[in-house]
PDB file of C-alpha atoms in Angstrom:
ATOM      1  CA  UNK A   1       2.587   4.377   0.412  1.00 61.00           C
ATOM      2  CA  UNK A   2      -1.021   3.486   1.015  1.00 68.00           C
ATOM      3  CA  UNK A   3      -2.361   4.803   4.287  1.00 83.00           C
ATOM      4  CA  UNK A   4      -5.061   2.998   6.236  1.00 89.00           C
ATOM      5  CA  UNK A   5      -7.880   4.361   8.350  1.00 92.00           C
ATOM      6  CA  UNK A   6      -9.614   2.282  10.988  1.00 94.00           C
ATOM      7  CA  UNK A   7     -11.676   3.028  14.088  1.00 96.00           C
ATOM      8  CA  UNK A   8      -9.641   3.964  17.127  1.00 94.00           C
ATOM      9  CA  UNK A   9     -11.656   1.716  19.419  1.00 96.00           C
ATOM     10  CA  UNK A  10     -14.542  -0.737  19.484  1.00 97.00           C
ATOM     11  CA  UNK A  11     -16.436  -2.510  22.229  1.00 97.00           C
ATOM     12  CA  UNK A  12     -18.315  -5.773  22.053  1.00 97.00           C
ATOM     13  CA  UNK A  13     -19.467  -8.680  24.186  1.00 97.00           C
ATOM     14  CA  UNK A  14     -18.430 -12.279  24.461  1.00 97.00           C
ATOM     15  CA  UNK A  15     -20.029 -14.513  21.880  1.00 96.00           C
ATOM     16  CA  UNK A  16     -20.691 -11.713  19.419  1.00 97.00           C
ATOM     17  CA  UNK A  17     -19.281 -11.385  15.925  1.00 97.00           C
ATOM     18  CA  UNK A  18     -17.030  -8.366  15.574  1.00 98.00           C
ATOM     19  CA  UNK A  19     -16.347  -6.637  12.272  1.00 98.00           C
ATOM     20  CA  UNK A  20     -13.544  -4.092  12.018  1.00 97.00           C
ATOM     21  CA  UNK A  21     -13.462  -2.111   8.801  1.00 96.00           C
ATOM     22  CA  UNK A  22     -10.385  -0.481   7.365  1.00 95.00           C
ATOM     23  CA  UNK A  23     -10.190   1.925   4.468  1.00 94.00           C
ATOM     24  CA  UNK A  24      -7.187   2.088   2.159  1.00 92.00           C
ATOM     25  CA  UNK A  25      -8.192   4.317  -0.723  1.00 91.00           C
ATOM     26  CA  UNK A  26      -4.722   4.516  -2.260  1.00 89.00           C
ATOM     27  CA  UNK A  27      -4.043   0.807  -2.393  1.00 90.00           C
ATOM     28  CA  UNK A  28      -1.874  -0.196  -5.333  1.00 87.00           C
ATOM     29  CA  UNK A  29      -2.318  -3.122  -7.678  1.00 88.00           C
ATOM     30  CA  UNK A  30       0.395  -5.239  -6.061  1.00 83.00           C
ATOM     31  CA  UNK A  31      -0.559  -4.487  -2.468  1.00 86.00           C
ATOM     32  CA  UNK A  32      -1.922  -7.119  -0.120  1.00 88.00           C
ATOM     33  CA  UNK A  33      -4.059  -6.413   2.934  1.00 91.00           C
ATOM     34  CA  UNK A  34      -2.828  -7.851   6.197  1.00 91.00           C
ATOM     35  CA  UNK A  35      -4.164  -7.776   9.732  1.00 94.00           C
ATOM     36  CA  UNK A  36      -2.150  -8.168  12.916  1.00 95.00           C
ATOM     37  CA  UNK A  37      -3.220  -8.532  16.539  1.00 96.00           C
ATOM     38  CA  UNK A  38      -1.224  -7.142  19.447  1.00 95.00           C
ATOM     39  CA  UNK A  39      -1.647  -7.775  23.158  1.00 94.00           C
ATOM     40  CA  UNK A  40      -0.089  -5.365  25.693  1.00 88.00           C
ATOM     41  CA  UNK A  41       3.696  -5.691  25.930  1.00 85.00           C
ATOM     42  CA  UNK A  42       3.792  -8.387  23.247  1.00 91.00           C
ATOM     43  CA  UNK A  43       4.821  -8.323  19.625  1.00 93.00           C
ATOM     44  CA  UNK A  44       2.144  -8.159  16.941  1.00 94.00           C
ATOM     45  CA  UNK A  45       0.855 -11.468  15.680  1.00 95.00           C
ATOM     46  CA  UNK A  46      -0.264 -12.144  12.112  1.00 92.00           C
ATOM     47  CA  UNK A  47      -3.963 -12.891  11.792  1.00 94.00           C
ATOM     48  CA  UNK A  48      -4.825 -13.002   8.116  1.00 93.00           C
ATOM     49  CA  UNK A  49      -3.826 -11.692   4.714  1.00 90.00           C
ATOM     50  CA  UNK A  50      -5.737 -11.315   1.488  1.00 91.00           C
ATOM     51  CA  UNK A  51      -5.702  -9.738  -1.943  1.00 91.00           C
ATOM     52  CA  UNK A  52      -9.344  -9.783  -2.997  1.00 90.00           C
ATOM     53  CA  UNK A  53     -12.756 -11.304  -2.233  1.00 90.00           C
ATOM     54  CA  UNK A  54     -12.817 -13.413   0.901  1.00 95.00           C
ATOM     55  CA  UNK A  55     -10.190 -15.245   2.885  1.00 94.00           C
ATOM     56  CA  UNK A  56     -10.953 -17.400   5.901  1.00 96.00           C
ATOM     57  CA  UNK A  57      -8.718 -19.161   8.367  1.00 94.00           C
ATOM     58  CA  UNK A  58      -9.226 -20.759  11.744  1.00 93.00           C
ATOM     59  CA  UNK A  59      -9.431 -17.456  13.613  1.00 93.00           C
ATOM     60  CA  UNK A  60     -10.908 -14.857  11.269  1.00 96.00           C
ATOM     61  CA  UNK A  61     -12.321 -13.935   7.899  1.00 97.00           C
ATOM     62  CA  UNK A  62     -11.229 -11.092   5.685  1.00 97.00           C
ATOM     63  CA  UNK A  63     -13.651  -9.510   3.242  1.00 97.00           C
ATOM     64  CA  UNK A  64     -12.279  -7.349   0.435  1.00 96.00           C
ATOM     65  CA  UNK A  65     -14.670  -5.736  -2.082  1.00 96.00           C
ATOM     66  CA  UNK A  66     -13.893  -5.590  -5.770  1.00 95.00           C
ATOM     67  CA  UNK A  67     -12.467  -2.051  -5.664  1.00 94.00           C
ATOM     68  CA  UNK A  68     -10.152  -3.094  -2.775  1.00 94.00           C
ATOM     69  CA  UNK A  69     -10.425   0.357  -1.201  1.00 94.00           C
ATOM     70  CA  UNK A  70     -11.558  -1.142   2.068  1.00 95.00           C
ATOM     71  CA  UNK A  71     -11.482  -4.408   3.926  1.00 96.00           C
ATOM     72  CA  UNK A  72     -13.308  -5.917   6.881  1.00 97.00           C
ATOM     73  CA  UNK A  73     -11.826  -8.228   9.468  1.00 97.00           C
ATOM     74  CA  UNK A  74     -14.483 -10.480  10.945  1.00 98.00           C
ATOM     75  CA  UNK A  75     -13.926 -12.223  14.272  1.00 97.00           C
ATOM     76  CA  UNK A  76     -16.623 -14.809  14.967  1.00 94.00           C
ATOM     77  CA  UNK A  77     -17.865 -15.380  18.514  1.00 93.00           C
ATOM     78  CA  UNK A  78     -15.284 -13.278  20.316  1.00 96.00           C
ATOM     79  CA  UNK A  79     -14.093 -14.037  23.821  1.00 96.00           C
ATOM     80  CA  UNK A  80     -12.402 -11.943  26.497  1.00 96.00           C
ATOM     81  CA  UNK A  81      -9.028 -13.085  25.161  1.00 95.00           C
ATOM     82  CA  UNK A  82      -9.707 -11.274  21.885  1.00 96.00           C
ATOM     83  CA  UNK A  83      -9.262  -7.950  23.697  1.00 97.00           C
ATOM     84  CA  UNK A  84      -6.290  -6.458  21.865  1.00 96.00           C
ATOM     85  CA  UNK A  85      -5.210  -3.882  19.313  1.00 95.00           C
ATOM     86  CA  UNK A  86      -5.850  -4.850  15.697  1.00 97.00           C
ATOM     87  CA  UNK A  87      -3.769  -3.341  12.917  1.00 94.00           C
ATOM     88  CA  UNK A  88      -4.822  -3.168   9.291  1.00 93.00           C
ATOM     89  CA  UNK A  89      -1.843  -2.908   6.967  1.00 89.00           C
ATOM     90  CA  UNK A  90      -1.328  -2.440   3.286  1.00 88.00           C
ATOM     91  CA  UNK A  91       1.518  -4.715   2.388  1.00 80.00           C
ATOM     92  CA  UNK A  92       3.505  -3.909  -0.748  1.00 73.00           C
ATOM     93  CA  UNK A  93       4.700  -7.058  -2.396  1.00 64.00           C
ATOM     94  CA  UNK A  94       8.184  -8.062  -1.271  1.00 58.00           C
ATOM     95  CA  UNK A  95       8.767  -4.880   0.678  1.00 64.00           C
ATOM     96  CA  UNK A  96       7.911  -5.299   4.319  1.00 63.00           C
ATOM     97  CA  UNK A  97       9.936  -2.178   5.021  1.00 64.00           C
ATOM     98  CA  UNK A  98       7.138  -0.148   3.470  1.00 70.00           C
ATOM     99  CA  UNK A  99       4.511  -1.598   5.764  1.00 75.00           C
ATOM    100  CA  UNK A 100       3.037   1.117   7.954  1.00 78.00           C
ATOM    101  CA  UNK A 101       1.524   0.154  11.277  1.00 82.00           C
ATOM    102  CA  UNK A 102      -1.056   2.816  12.035  1.00 80.00           C
ATOM    103  CA  UNK A 103      -2.693   3.410  15.380  1.00 83.00           C
ATOM    104  CA  UNK A 104      -4.802   0.277  15.119  1.00 92.00           C
ATOM    105  CA  UNK A 105      -8.218  -0.450  16.595  1.00 95.00           C
ATOM    106  CA  UNK A 106      -8.369  -1.115  20.305  1.00 95.00           C
ATOM    107  CA  UNK A 107     -10.994  -3.837  20.703  1.00 97.00           C
ATOM    108  CA  UNK A 108     -12.457  -4.381  24.163  1.00 97.00           C
ATOM    109  CA  UNK A 109     -14.573  -7.444  24.827  1.00 97.00           C
ATOM    110  CA  UNK A 110     -16.855  -7.470  27.839  1.00 96.00           C
ATOM    111  CA  UNK A 111     -18.435 -10.451  29.618  1.00 94.00           C
TER     112      UNK A 111
ATOM    113  CA  UNK B   1       5.936 -18.686  20.566  1.00 85.00           C
ATOM    114  CA  UNK B   2       6.900 -16.947  17.313  1.00 86.00           C
ATOM    115  CA  UNK B   3      10.361 -18.492  17.197  1.00 92.00           C
ATOM    116  CA  UNK B   4      12.002 -15.053  17.325  1.00 96.00           C
ATOM    117  CA  UNK B   5      14.106 -14.490  20.429  1.00 97.00           C
ATOM    118  CA  UNK B   6      15.009 -11.088  21.803  1.00 98.00           C
ATOM    119  CA  UNK B   7      17.323 -10.240  24.671  1.00 97.00           C
ATOM    120  CA  UNK B   8      17.282  -8.600  27.080  1.00 97.00           C
ATOM    121  CA  UNK B   9      13.573  -8.418  27.893  1.00 96.00           C
ATOM    122  CA  UNK B  10      14.036  -5.377  30.110  1.00 97.00           C
ATOM    123  CA  UNK B  11      16.810  -2.832  30.287  1.00 97.00           C
ATOM    124  CA  UNK B  12      17.145   0.242  32.461  1.00 97.00           C
ATOM    125  CA  UNK B  13      19.931   2.682  31.808  1.00 97.00           C
ATOM    126  CA  UNK B  14      20.829   6.342  32.075  1.00 97.00           C
ATOM    127  CA  UNK B  15      20.899   9.137  29.547  1.00 97.00           C
ATOM    128  CA  UNK B  16      24.043   9.265  27.479  1.00 97.00           C
ATOM    129  CA  UNK B  17      24.677   5.534  27.751  1.00 98.00           C
ATOM    130  CA  UNK B  18      24.854   2.907  25.007  1.00 98.00           C
ATOM    131  CA  UNK B  19      22.977  -0.372  24.847  1.00 98.00           C
ATOM    132  CA  UNK B  20      22.814  -3.334  22.502  1.00 98.00           C
ATOM    133  CA  UNK B  21      19.669  -5.294  21.809  1.00 98.00           C
ATOM    134  CA  UNK B  22      19.922  -8.747  20.332  1.00 98.00           C
ATOM    135  CA  UNK B  23      17.595 -10.703  18.086  1.00 98.00           C
ATOM    136  CA  UNK B  24      17.680 -14.273  16.853  1.00 97.00           C
ATOM    137  CA  UNK B  25      15.283 -14.797  13.942  1.00 96.00           C
ATOM    138  CA  UNK B  26      13.235 -17.888  13.256  1.00 94.00           C
ATOM    139  CA  UNK B  27      15.266 -20.740  11.918  1.00 92.00           C
ATOM    140  CA  UNK B  28      15.696 -20.260   8.180  1.00 88.00           C
ATOM    141  CA  UNK B  29      14.407 -16.683   8.005  1.00 89.00           C
ATOM    142  CA  UNK B  30      16.859 -14.448   6.202  1.00 88.00           C
ATOM    143  CA  UNK B  31      15.168 -11.114   6.854  1.00 88.00           C
ATOM    144  CA  UNK B  32      15.268  -9.281  10.161  1.00 92.00           C
ATOM    145  CA  UNK B  33      13.349  -6.109  10.880  1.00 92.00           C
ATOM    146  CA  UNK B  34      13.603  -3.739  13.827  1.00 95.00           C
ATOM    147  CA  UNK B  35      10.668  -1.696  15.083  1.00 94.00           C
ATOM    148  CA  UNK B  36      10.308   0.847  17.862  1.00 95.00           C
ATOM    149  CA  UNK B  37       7.048   1.206  19.761  1.00 93.00           C
ATOM    150  CA  UNK B  38       6.588   4.075  22.146  1.00 89.00           C
ATOM    151  CA  UNK B  39       3.386   5.111  23.864  1.00 80.00           C
ATOM    152  CA  UNK B  40       2.690   8.078  21.646  1.00 69.00           C
ATOM    153  CA  UNK B  41       4.122   6.851  18.357  1.00 71.00           C
ATOM    154  CA  UNK B  42       2.859   3.389  17.623  1.00 79.00           C
ATOM    155  CA  UNK B  43       5.032   0.896  15.782  1.00 87.00           C
ATOM    156  CA  UNK B  44       7.766   2.595  13.769  1.00 89.00           C
ATOM    157  CA  UNK B  45       9.898   0.684  11.273  1.00 89.00           C
ATOM    158  CA  UNK B  46      13.606   1.272  11.897  1.00 93.00           C
ATOM    159  CA  UNK B  47      15.654  -0.950   9.617  1.00 93.00           C
ATOM    160  CA  UNK B  48      15.676  -4.237   7.709  1.00 90.00           C
ATOM    161  CA  UNK B  49      18.506  -6.647   7.015  1.00 91.00           C
ATOM    162  CA  UNK B  50      18.442  -9.488   4.554  1.00 88.00           C
ATOM    163  CA  UNK B  51      21.088 -12.191   4.733  1.00 89.00           C
ATOM    164  CA  UNK B  52      23.613  -9.843   6.306  1.00 92.00           C
ATOM    165  CA  UNK B  53      22.997  -6.836   4.093  1.00 92.00           C
ATOM    166  CA  UNK B  54      21.025  -3.729   4.910  1.00 91.00           C
ATOM    167  CA  UNK B  55      17.898  -3.819   2.772  1.00 87.00           C
ATOM    168  CA  UNK B  56      15.813  -0.840   3.874  1.00 86.00           C
ATOM    169  CA  UNK B  57      15.918   2.016   6.317  1.00 89.00           C
ATOM    170  CA  UNK B  58      13.037   3.674   8.033  1.00 88.00           C
ATOM    171  CA  UNK B  59      12.916   6.277  10.764  1.00 83.00           C
ATOM    172  CA  UNK B  60      16.164   5.247  12.380  1.00 93.00           C
ATOM    173  CA  UNK B  61      18.156   7.927  14.185  1.00 94.00           C
ATOM    174  CA  UNK B  62      21.841   8.408  13.435  1.00 96.00           C
ATOM    175  CA  UNK B  63      22.563   7.461  17.055  1.00 97.00           C
ATOM    176  CA  UNK B  64      21.150   4.017  16.291  1.00 97.00           C
ATOM    177  CA  UNK B  65      22.796   1.361  14.190  1.00 97.00           C
ATOM    178  CA  UNK B  66      22.228  -2.276  13.452  1.00 97.00           C
ATOM    179  CA  UNK B  67      23.908  -5.228  11.858  1.00 97.00           C
ATOM    180  CA  UNK B  68      23.132  -8.793  10.933  1.00 97.00           C
ATOM    181  CA  UNK B  69      25.784 -11.408  11.467  1.00 96.00           C
ATOM    182  CA  UNK B  70      26.656 -14.488   9.353  1.00 95.00           C
ATOM    183  CA  UNK B  71      24.599 -16.682  11.674  1.00 95.00           C
ATOM    184  CA  UNK B  72      21.675 -14.309  10.880  1.00 95.00           C
ATOM    185  CA  UNK B  73      21.219 -12.954  14.369  1.00 96.00           C
ATOM    186  CA  UNK B  74      20.973  -9.198  14.542  1.00 98.00           C
ATOM    187  CA  UNK B  75      21.936  -6.490  16.977  1.00 98.00           C
ATOM    188  CA  UNK B  76      20.512  -3.006  17.369  1.00 98.00           C
ATOM    189  CA  UNK B  77      22.903  -0.544  18.970  1.00 98.00           C
ATOM    190  CA  UNK B  78      21.491   2.553  20.618  1.00 98.00           C
ATOM    191  CA  UNK B  79      23.945   5.211  21.737  1.00 97.00           C
ATOM    192  CA  UNK B  80      23.877   8.610  23.451  1.00 97.00           C
ATOM    193  CA  UNK B  81      20.548   7.582  24.865  1.00 98.00           C
ATOM    194  CA  UNK B  82      17.898  10.176  25.578  1.00 97.00           C
ATOM    195  CA  UNK B  83      14.760   9.993  27.682  1.00 96.00           C
ATOM    196  CA  UNK B  84      12.687   9.837  24.499  1.00 94.00           C
ATOM    197  CA  UNK B  85      14.363   6.604  23.463  1.00 96.00           C
ATOM    198  CA  UNK B  86      12.445   4.772  26.147  1.00 96.00           C
ATOM    199  CA  UNK B  87      10.270   2.324  24.239  1.00 96.00           C
ATOM    200  CA  UNK B  88       9.632  -1.263  23.330  1.00 96.00           C
ATOM    201  CA  UNK B  89      11.957  -2.442  20.600  1.00 97.00           C
ATOM    202  CA  UNK B  90      10.687  -5.331  18.520  1.00 97.00           C
ATOM    203  CA  UNK B  91      12.520  -7.562  16.152  1.00 96.00           C
ATOM    204  CA  UNK B  92      10.663  -9.478  13.473  1.00 94.00           C
ATOM    205  CA  UNK B  93      11.738 -11.997  10.892  1.00 92.00           C
ATOM    206  CA  UNK B  94      10.211 -13.299   7.721  1.00 86.00           C
ATOM    207  CA  UNK B  95      10.895 -15.464   4.768  1.00 76.00           C
ATOM    208  CA  UNK B  96      10.234 -13.210   1.753  1.00 62.00           C
ATOM    209  CA  UNK B  97      10.321 -16.185  -0.571  1.00 59.00           C
ATOM    210  CA  UNK B  98       6.858 -17.168   0.619  1.00 50.00           C
ATOM    211  CA  UNK B  99       4.094 -16.289  -1.801  1.00 42.00           C
ATOM    212  CA  UNK B 100       1.575 -13.588  -1.008  1.00 43.00           C
ATOM    213  CA  UNK B 101       3.006 -10.129  -0.397  1.00 49.00           C
ATOM    214  CA  UNK B 102       5.800 -10.154   2.103  1.00 59.00           C
ATOM    215  CA  UNK B 103       4.318 -13.117   3.882  1.00 67.00           C
ATOM    216  CA  UNK B 104       3.983 -13.195   7.608  1.00 82.00           C
ATOM    217  CA  UNK B 105       6.146 -11.139   9.926  1.00 88.00           C
ATOM    218  CA  UNK B 106       7.028 -13.048  13.081  1.00 92.00           C
ATOM    219  CA  UNK B 107       7.657 -10.723  15.994  1.00 95.00           C
ATOM    220  CA  UNK B 108       9.644 -11.358  19.113  1.00 96.00           C
ATOM    221  CA  UNK B 109       8.448 -10.444  22.599  1.00 96.00           C
ATOM    222  CA  UNK B 110      10.368  -7.203  22.509  1.00 96.00           C
ATOM    223  CA  UNK B 111      12.991  -5.489  24.623  1.00 97.00           C
ATOM    224  CA  UNK B 112      11.670  -2.797  26.925  1.00 96.00           C
ATOM    225  CA  UNK B 113      14.201  -0.002  27.272  1.00 97.00           C
ATOM    226  CA  UNK B 114      13.839   2.557  30.020  1.00 97.00           C
ATOM    227  CA  UNK B 115      16.161   5.547  29.966  1.00 97.00           C
ATOM    228  CA  UNK B 116      16.340   7.468  33.231  1.00 96.00           C
TER     229      UNK B 116
END
C-alpha cells in the first residue's frame, strides 16, 4: 500500500493561491491520486482525482509529474471557507478498502 | 448534501453497552464503507460491503460487526463498548463501476458516539 506524506499544517491569506504537495514514492502503476477536504465534524468531501499530468475542475487543480511520485493540489484564490483538513490519498483501482487516509494537511486561511 | 444518510447523529452511552449505527447510501450505490475517526487516530477504514456481501475488512474489532441489507442500507453494530470507542463513525458509498480508480467516495455526516 502506497503511503503518502504531506505537510501537517499550512497557513495562508484570503485571495492567495495555495499549493499543497504530497509525496507518494511507492505509488503503483494502477493507482490514482485523490484529494479530499474535511471540515470539523463533517465527512470528507471529494475534491479532485487524477492519474498523470494536470487535472482541473471548478474548485481545484491537480498537478502530477511524469514520475507520479508526488502531486500538488492547487487552490486558487482561497477564502476563509477553505479552512479545512486536506487529505491526499493513493487510490488503488477498484479497491477503496485499500485507501489510507493519513493525517492530512490542516489549512488555515486568515483574513 | 452527499446523499448518504446516517443515524443517529449523536449517541451517548455507557461502557459495556451495545449500539447500532445506521447508514443509507446514495441511491444506486452498491458499495458501503464504514470508517472510524477518533481524535488521535485519523480516519480508519473498518469494513466494506458490496451489494449485501462483505468485500473487505480493515481495522475492525471483533466486538464490532456490520451488515448490508437487501435494500442496501447498512448497520454497524458496536458491542461491549469501551471508553476508547468514542469517535465519529462515518459511512460512505460509491459506485465502483465509474471509471477512474474507485471513483468518488460520498461520505455521510457521521454518527458521534460518546462512551461514558
